[in-house]
């Protein structure tokens, strides 16, 4: 033990350093990370619920494909894979499962006979829209106390975040 008591001071300094934000990382970014982590965890759970509402056998990851096809219409599997960020084999497996469930169909691409275009079936569109409308109604209830300008700002900021992630 040292007579000058510096060990106690050093221990206190170490404890303070371990509780402080990482060097070079602002509190705002640590808060952002925490909130996004929680948001994404809840979004994954919600996506699984929505997928099961569309069809009990639908994989949660495939729900995003239905969203994209509803928004953009028919697309090639390679376009879908690039947008979602998965490989051709994964996309092929997911599309095959969606096709077996009767939610999507494929037809030859008139611009390139070797390629196929994927689109929602009528049943897929009806099932998807029913779930999407219920989800939208849930958002309206959850954000009922928000000003519409705040909702629009949140949407704008999320769009900006997503656009930045694409590049």
CSV table of C-alpha atoms in Angstrom, one decimal:
chain,number,residue,atom,x,y,z
A,1,UNK,CA,0.0,0.0,0.0
A,2,UNK,CA,1.3,3.5,-0.9
A,3,UNK,CA,1.3,6.1,1.8
A,4,UNK,CA,0.2,8.9,-0.6
A,5,UNK,CA,-3.2,7.2,-1.4
A,6,UNK,CA,-2.7,7.5,-5.2
A,7,UNK,CA,-4.1,3.9,-5.7
A,8,UNK,CA,-7.5,4.9,-4.6
A,9,UNK,CA,-7.4,7.9,-7.0
A,10,UNK,CA,-6.3,5.7,-9.9
A,11,UNK,CA,-9.1,3.2,-9.2
A,12,UNK,CA,-11.7,6.0,-9.3
A,13,UNK,CA,-10.2,7.3,-12.5
A,14,UNK,CA,-10.4,3.8,-14.1
A,15,UNK,CA,-14.0,3.4,-13.0
A,16,UNK,CA,-14.9,6.8,-14.5
A,17,UNK,CA,-13.2,6.0,-17.8
A,18,UNK,CA,-15.0,2.7,-18.1
A,19,UNK,CA,-18.4,4.4,-17.6
A,20,UNK,CA,-17.6,7.3,-19.9
A,21,UNK,CA,-18.5,7.1,-23.6
A,22,UNK,CA,-15.9,5.5,-25.9
A,23,UNK,CA,-13.2,7.9,-27.0
A,24,UNK,CA,-14.3,9.9,-30.1
A,25,UNK,CA,-17.9,8.7,-29.9
A,26,UNK,CA,-20.5,11.4,-29.1
A,27,UNK,CA,-23.3,10.6,-26.7
A,28,UNK,CA,-25.8,11.3,-29.6
A,29,UNK,CA,-24.3,8.4,-31.6
A,30,UNK,CA,-24.4,6.1,-28.6
A,31,UNK,CA,-28.0,7.0,-28.0
A,32,UNK,CA,-28.8,6.5,-31.7
A,33,UNK,CA,-27.2,3.1,-31.6
A,34,UNK,CA,-29.2,2.1,-28.6
A,35,UNK,CA,-32.5,3.3,-30.0
A,36,UNK,CA,-31.9,1.8,-33.4
A,37,UNK,CA,-31.0,-1.6,-31.8
A,38,UNK,CA,-34.2,-1.6,-29.9
A,39,UNK,CA,-36.2,-0.4,-32.9
A,40,UNK,CA,-34.7,-3.1,-35.2
A,41,UNK,CA,-35.3,-5.8,-32.6
A,42,UNK,CA,-39.0,-4.8,-32.4
A,43,UNK,CA,-39.2,-4.4,-36.2
A,44,UNK,CA,-37.9,-8.0,-36.7
A,45,UNK,CA,-40.5,-9.3,-34.3
A,46,UNK,CA,-43.2,-7.3,-36.0
A,47,UNK,CA,-42.0,-8.5,-39.5
A,48,UNK,CA,-42.4,-12.1,-38.3
A,49,UNK,CA,-45.9,-11.4,-37.1
A,50,UNK,CA,-46.9,-9.7,-40.3
A,51,UNK,CA,-45.4,-12.5,-42.4
A,52,UNK,CA,-47.5,-15.1,-40.5
A,53,UNK,CA,-50.6,-12.9,-41.0
A,54,UNK,CA,-50.0,-13.0,-44.7
A,55,UNK,CA,-49.5,-16.8,-44.6
A,56,UNK,CA,-48.7,-19.0,-41.6
A,57,UNK,CA,-45.8,-20.6,-43.5
A,58,UNK,CA,-44.3,-17.3,-44.8
A,59,UNK,CA,-40.7,-16.6,-43.6
A,60,UNK,CA,-40.3,-13.2,-42.0
A,61,UNK,CA,-37.5,-12.3,-44.4
A,62,UNK,CA,-39.8,-12.9,-47.4
A,63,UNK,CA,-42.2,-10.2,-46.3
A,64,UNK,CA,-39.8,-7.6,-47.6
A,65,UNK,CA,-40.1,-9.1,-51.0
A,66,UNK,CA,-43.8,-8.7,-51.0
A,67,UNK,CA,-43.4,-5.0,-50.0
A,68,UNK,CA,-41.0,-4.4,-52.9
A,69,UNK,CA,-43.2,-6.2,-55.4
A,70,UNK,CA,-46.3,-4.3,-54.3
A,71,UNK,CA,-44.4,-1.0,-54.5
A,72,UNK,CA,-42.5,-1.5,-57.8
A,73,UNK,CA,-44.5,-4.2,-59.7
A,74,UNK,CA,-42.9,-7.1,-61.4
A,75,UNK,CA,-39.1,-7.4,-61.3
A,76,UNK,CA,-36.4,-9.8,-62.1
A,77,UNK,CA,-35.1,-12.0,-59.3
A,78,UNK,CA,-31.6,-10.4,-59.7
A,79,UNK,CA,-33.1,-6.9,-59.1
A,80,UNK,CA,-34.9,-8.1,-56.0
A,81,UNK,CA,-31.7,-9.8,-54.7
A,82,UNK,CA,-29.7,-6.6,-55.2
A,83,UNK,CA,-32.4,-4.5,-53.5
A,84,UNK,CA,-32.8,-6.8,-50.5
A,85,UNK,CA,-29.0,-7.4,-50.4
A,86,UNK,CA,-29.0,-11.2,-50.7
A,87,UNK,CA,-27.4,-13.7,-53.1
A,88,UNK,CA,-29.1,-15.3,-56.0
A,89,UNK,CA,-29.4,-18.7,-54.2
A,90,UNK,CA,-31.1,-17.1,-51.2
A,91,UNK,CA,-33.4,-15.1,-53.5
A,92,UNK,CA,-34.2,-18.2,-55.6
A,93,UNK,CA,-35.1,-20.2,-52.4
A,94,UNK,CA,-37.3,-17.4,-51.0
A,95,UNK,CA,-39.1,-16.9,-54.4
A,96,UNK,CA,-39.7,-20.6,-54.8
A,97,UNK,CA,-41.3,-20.7,-51.3
A,98,UNK,CA,-43.5,-17.7,-52.1
A,99,UNK,CA,-44.5,-19.3,-55.4
A,100,UNK,CA,-45.4,-22.6,-53.6
A,101,UNK,CA,-47.6,-20.5,-51.2
A,102,UNK,CA,-49.4,-19.0,-54.2
A,103,UNK,CA,-48.3,-15.4,-53.3
A,104,UNK,CA,-46.0,-14.8,-56.3
A,105,UNK,CA,-45.8,-16.1,-59.9
A,106,UNK,CA,-43.1,-15.9,-62.6
A,107,UNK,CA,-43.4,-15.3,-66.3
A,108,UNK,CA,-40.8,-14.9,-69.0
A,109,UNK,CA,-39.3,-11.5,-69.4
A,110,UNK,CA,-40.4,-10.2,-72.9
A,111,UNK,CA,-37.2,-8.2,-73.1
A,112,UNK,CA,-35.0,-11.2,-72.4
A,113,UNK,CA,-36.4,-14.7,-72.9
A,114,UNK,CA,-33.7,-16.2,-70.6
A,115,UNK,CA,-34.9,-14.1,-67.6
A,116,UNK,CA,-38.1,-14.3,-65.5
A,117,UNK,CA,-40.2,-11.5,-64.1
A,118,UNK,CA,-41.7,-12.1,-60.6
A,119,UNK,CA,-45.0,-10.5,-59.6
A,120,UNK,CA,-47.6,-10.8,-56.9
A,121,UNK,CA,-50.5,-13.0,-57.6
A,122,UNK,CA,-54.0,-11.7,-57.0
A,123,UNK,CA,-54.1,-13.7,-53.8
A,124,UNK,CA,-50.7,-12.4,-52.7
A,125,UNK,CA,-51.8,-8.9,-53.3
A,126,UNK,CA,-55.0,-9.2,-51.3
A,127,UNK,CA,-53.3,-10.9,-48.4
A,128,UNK,CA,-50.4,-8.4,-48.4
A,129,UNK,CA,-52.6,-5.4,-48.6
A,130,UNK,CA,-54.8,-6.6,-45.7
A,131,UNK,CA,-51.8,-7.0,-43.5
A,132,UNK,CA,-50.2,-3.7,-44.6
A,133,UNK,CA,-53.5,-1.8,-44.0
A,134,UNK,CA,-53.7,-3.3,-40.5
A,135,UNK,CA,-50.1,-2.4,-39.8
A,136,UNK,CA,-50.7,1.2,-41.0
A,137,UNK,CA,-53.8,1.4,-38.7
A,138,UNK,CA,-51.5,0.3,-35.8
A,139,UNK,CA,-49.0,3.1,-36.7
A,140,UNK,CA,-51.9,5.6,-36.7
A,141,UNK,CA,-53.0,4.4,-33.2
A,142,UNK,CA,-49.4,4.4,-31.8
A,143,UNK,CA,-48.7,7.9,-33.2
A,144,UNK,CA,-52.1,9.4,-32.5
A,145,UNK,CA,-50.6,12.0,-30.1
A,146,UNK,CA,-47.9,13.1,-32.5
A,147,UNK,CA,-48.3,16.1,-34.7
A,148,UNK,CA,-48.6,15.2,-38.4
A,149,UNK,CA,-45.5,17.3,-39.1
A,150,UNK,CA,-43.5,15.1,-36.6
A,151,UNK,CA,-44.7,12.0,-38.3
A,152,UNK,CA,-43.6,13.5,-41.7
A,153,UNK,CA,-40.2,14.5,-40.2
A,154,UNK,CA,-39.7,11.0,-38.8
A,155,UNK,CA,-40.5,9.5,-42.2
A,156,UNK,CA,-38.1,12.0,-43.9
A,157,UNK,CA,-35.3,11.2,-41.5
A,158,UNK,CA,-35.8,7.4,-41.9
A,159,UNK,CA,-35.7,7.9,-45.6
A,160,UNK,CA,-32.5,9.8,-45.4
A,161,UNK,CA,-31.0,7.1,-43.2
A,162,UNK,CA,-32.1,4.4,-45.6
A,163,UNK,CA,-30.8,6.3,-48.6
A,164,UNK,CA,-27.4,6.8,-46.9
A,165,UNK,CA,-27.2,3.0,-46.3
A,166,UNK,CA,-27.7,2.3,-50.0
A,167,UNK,CA,-24.6,4.2,-51.0
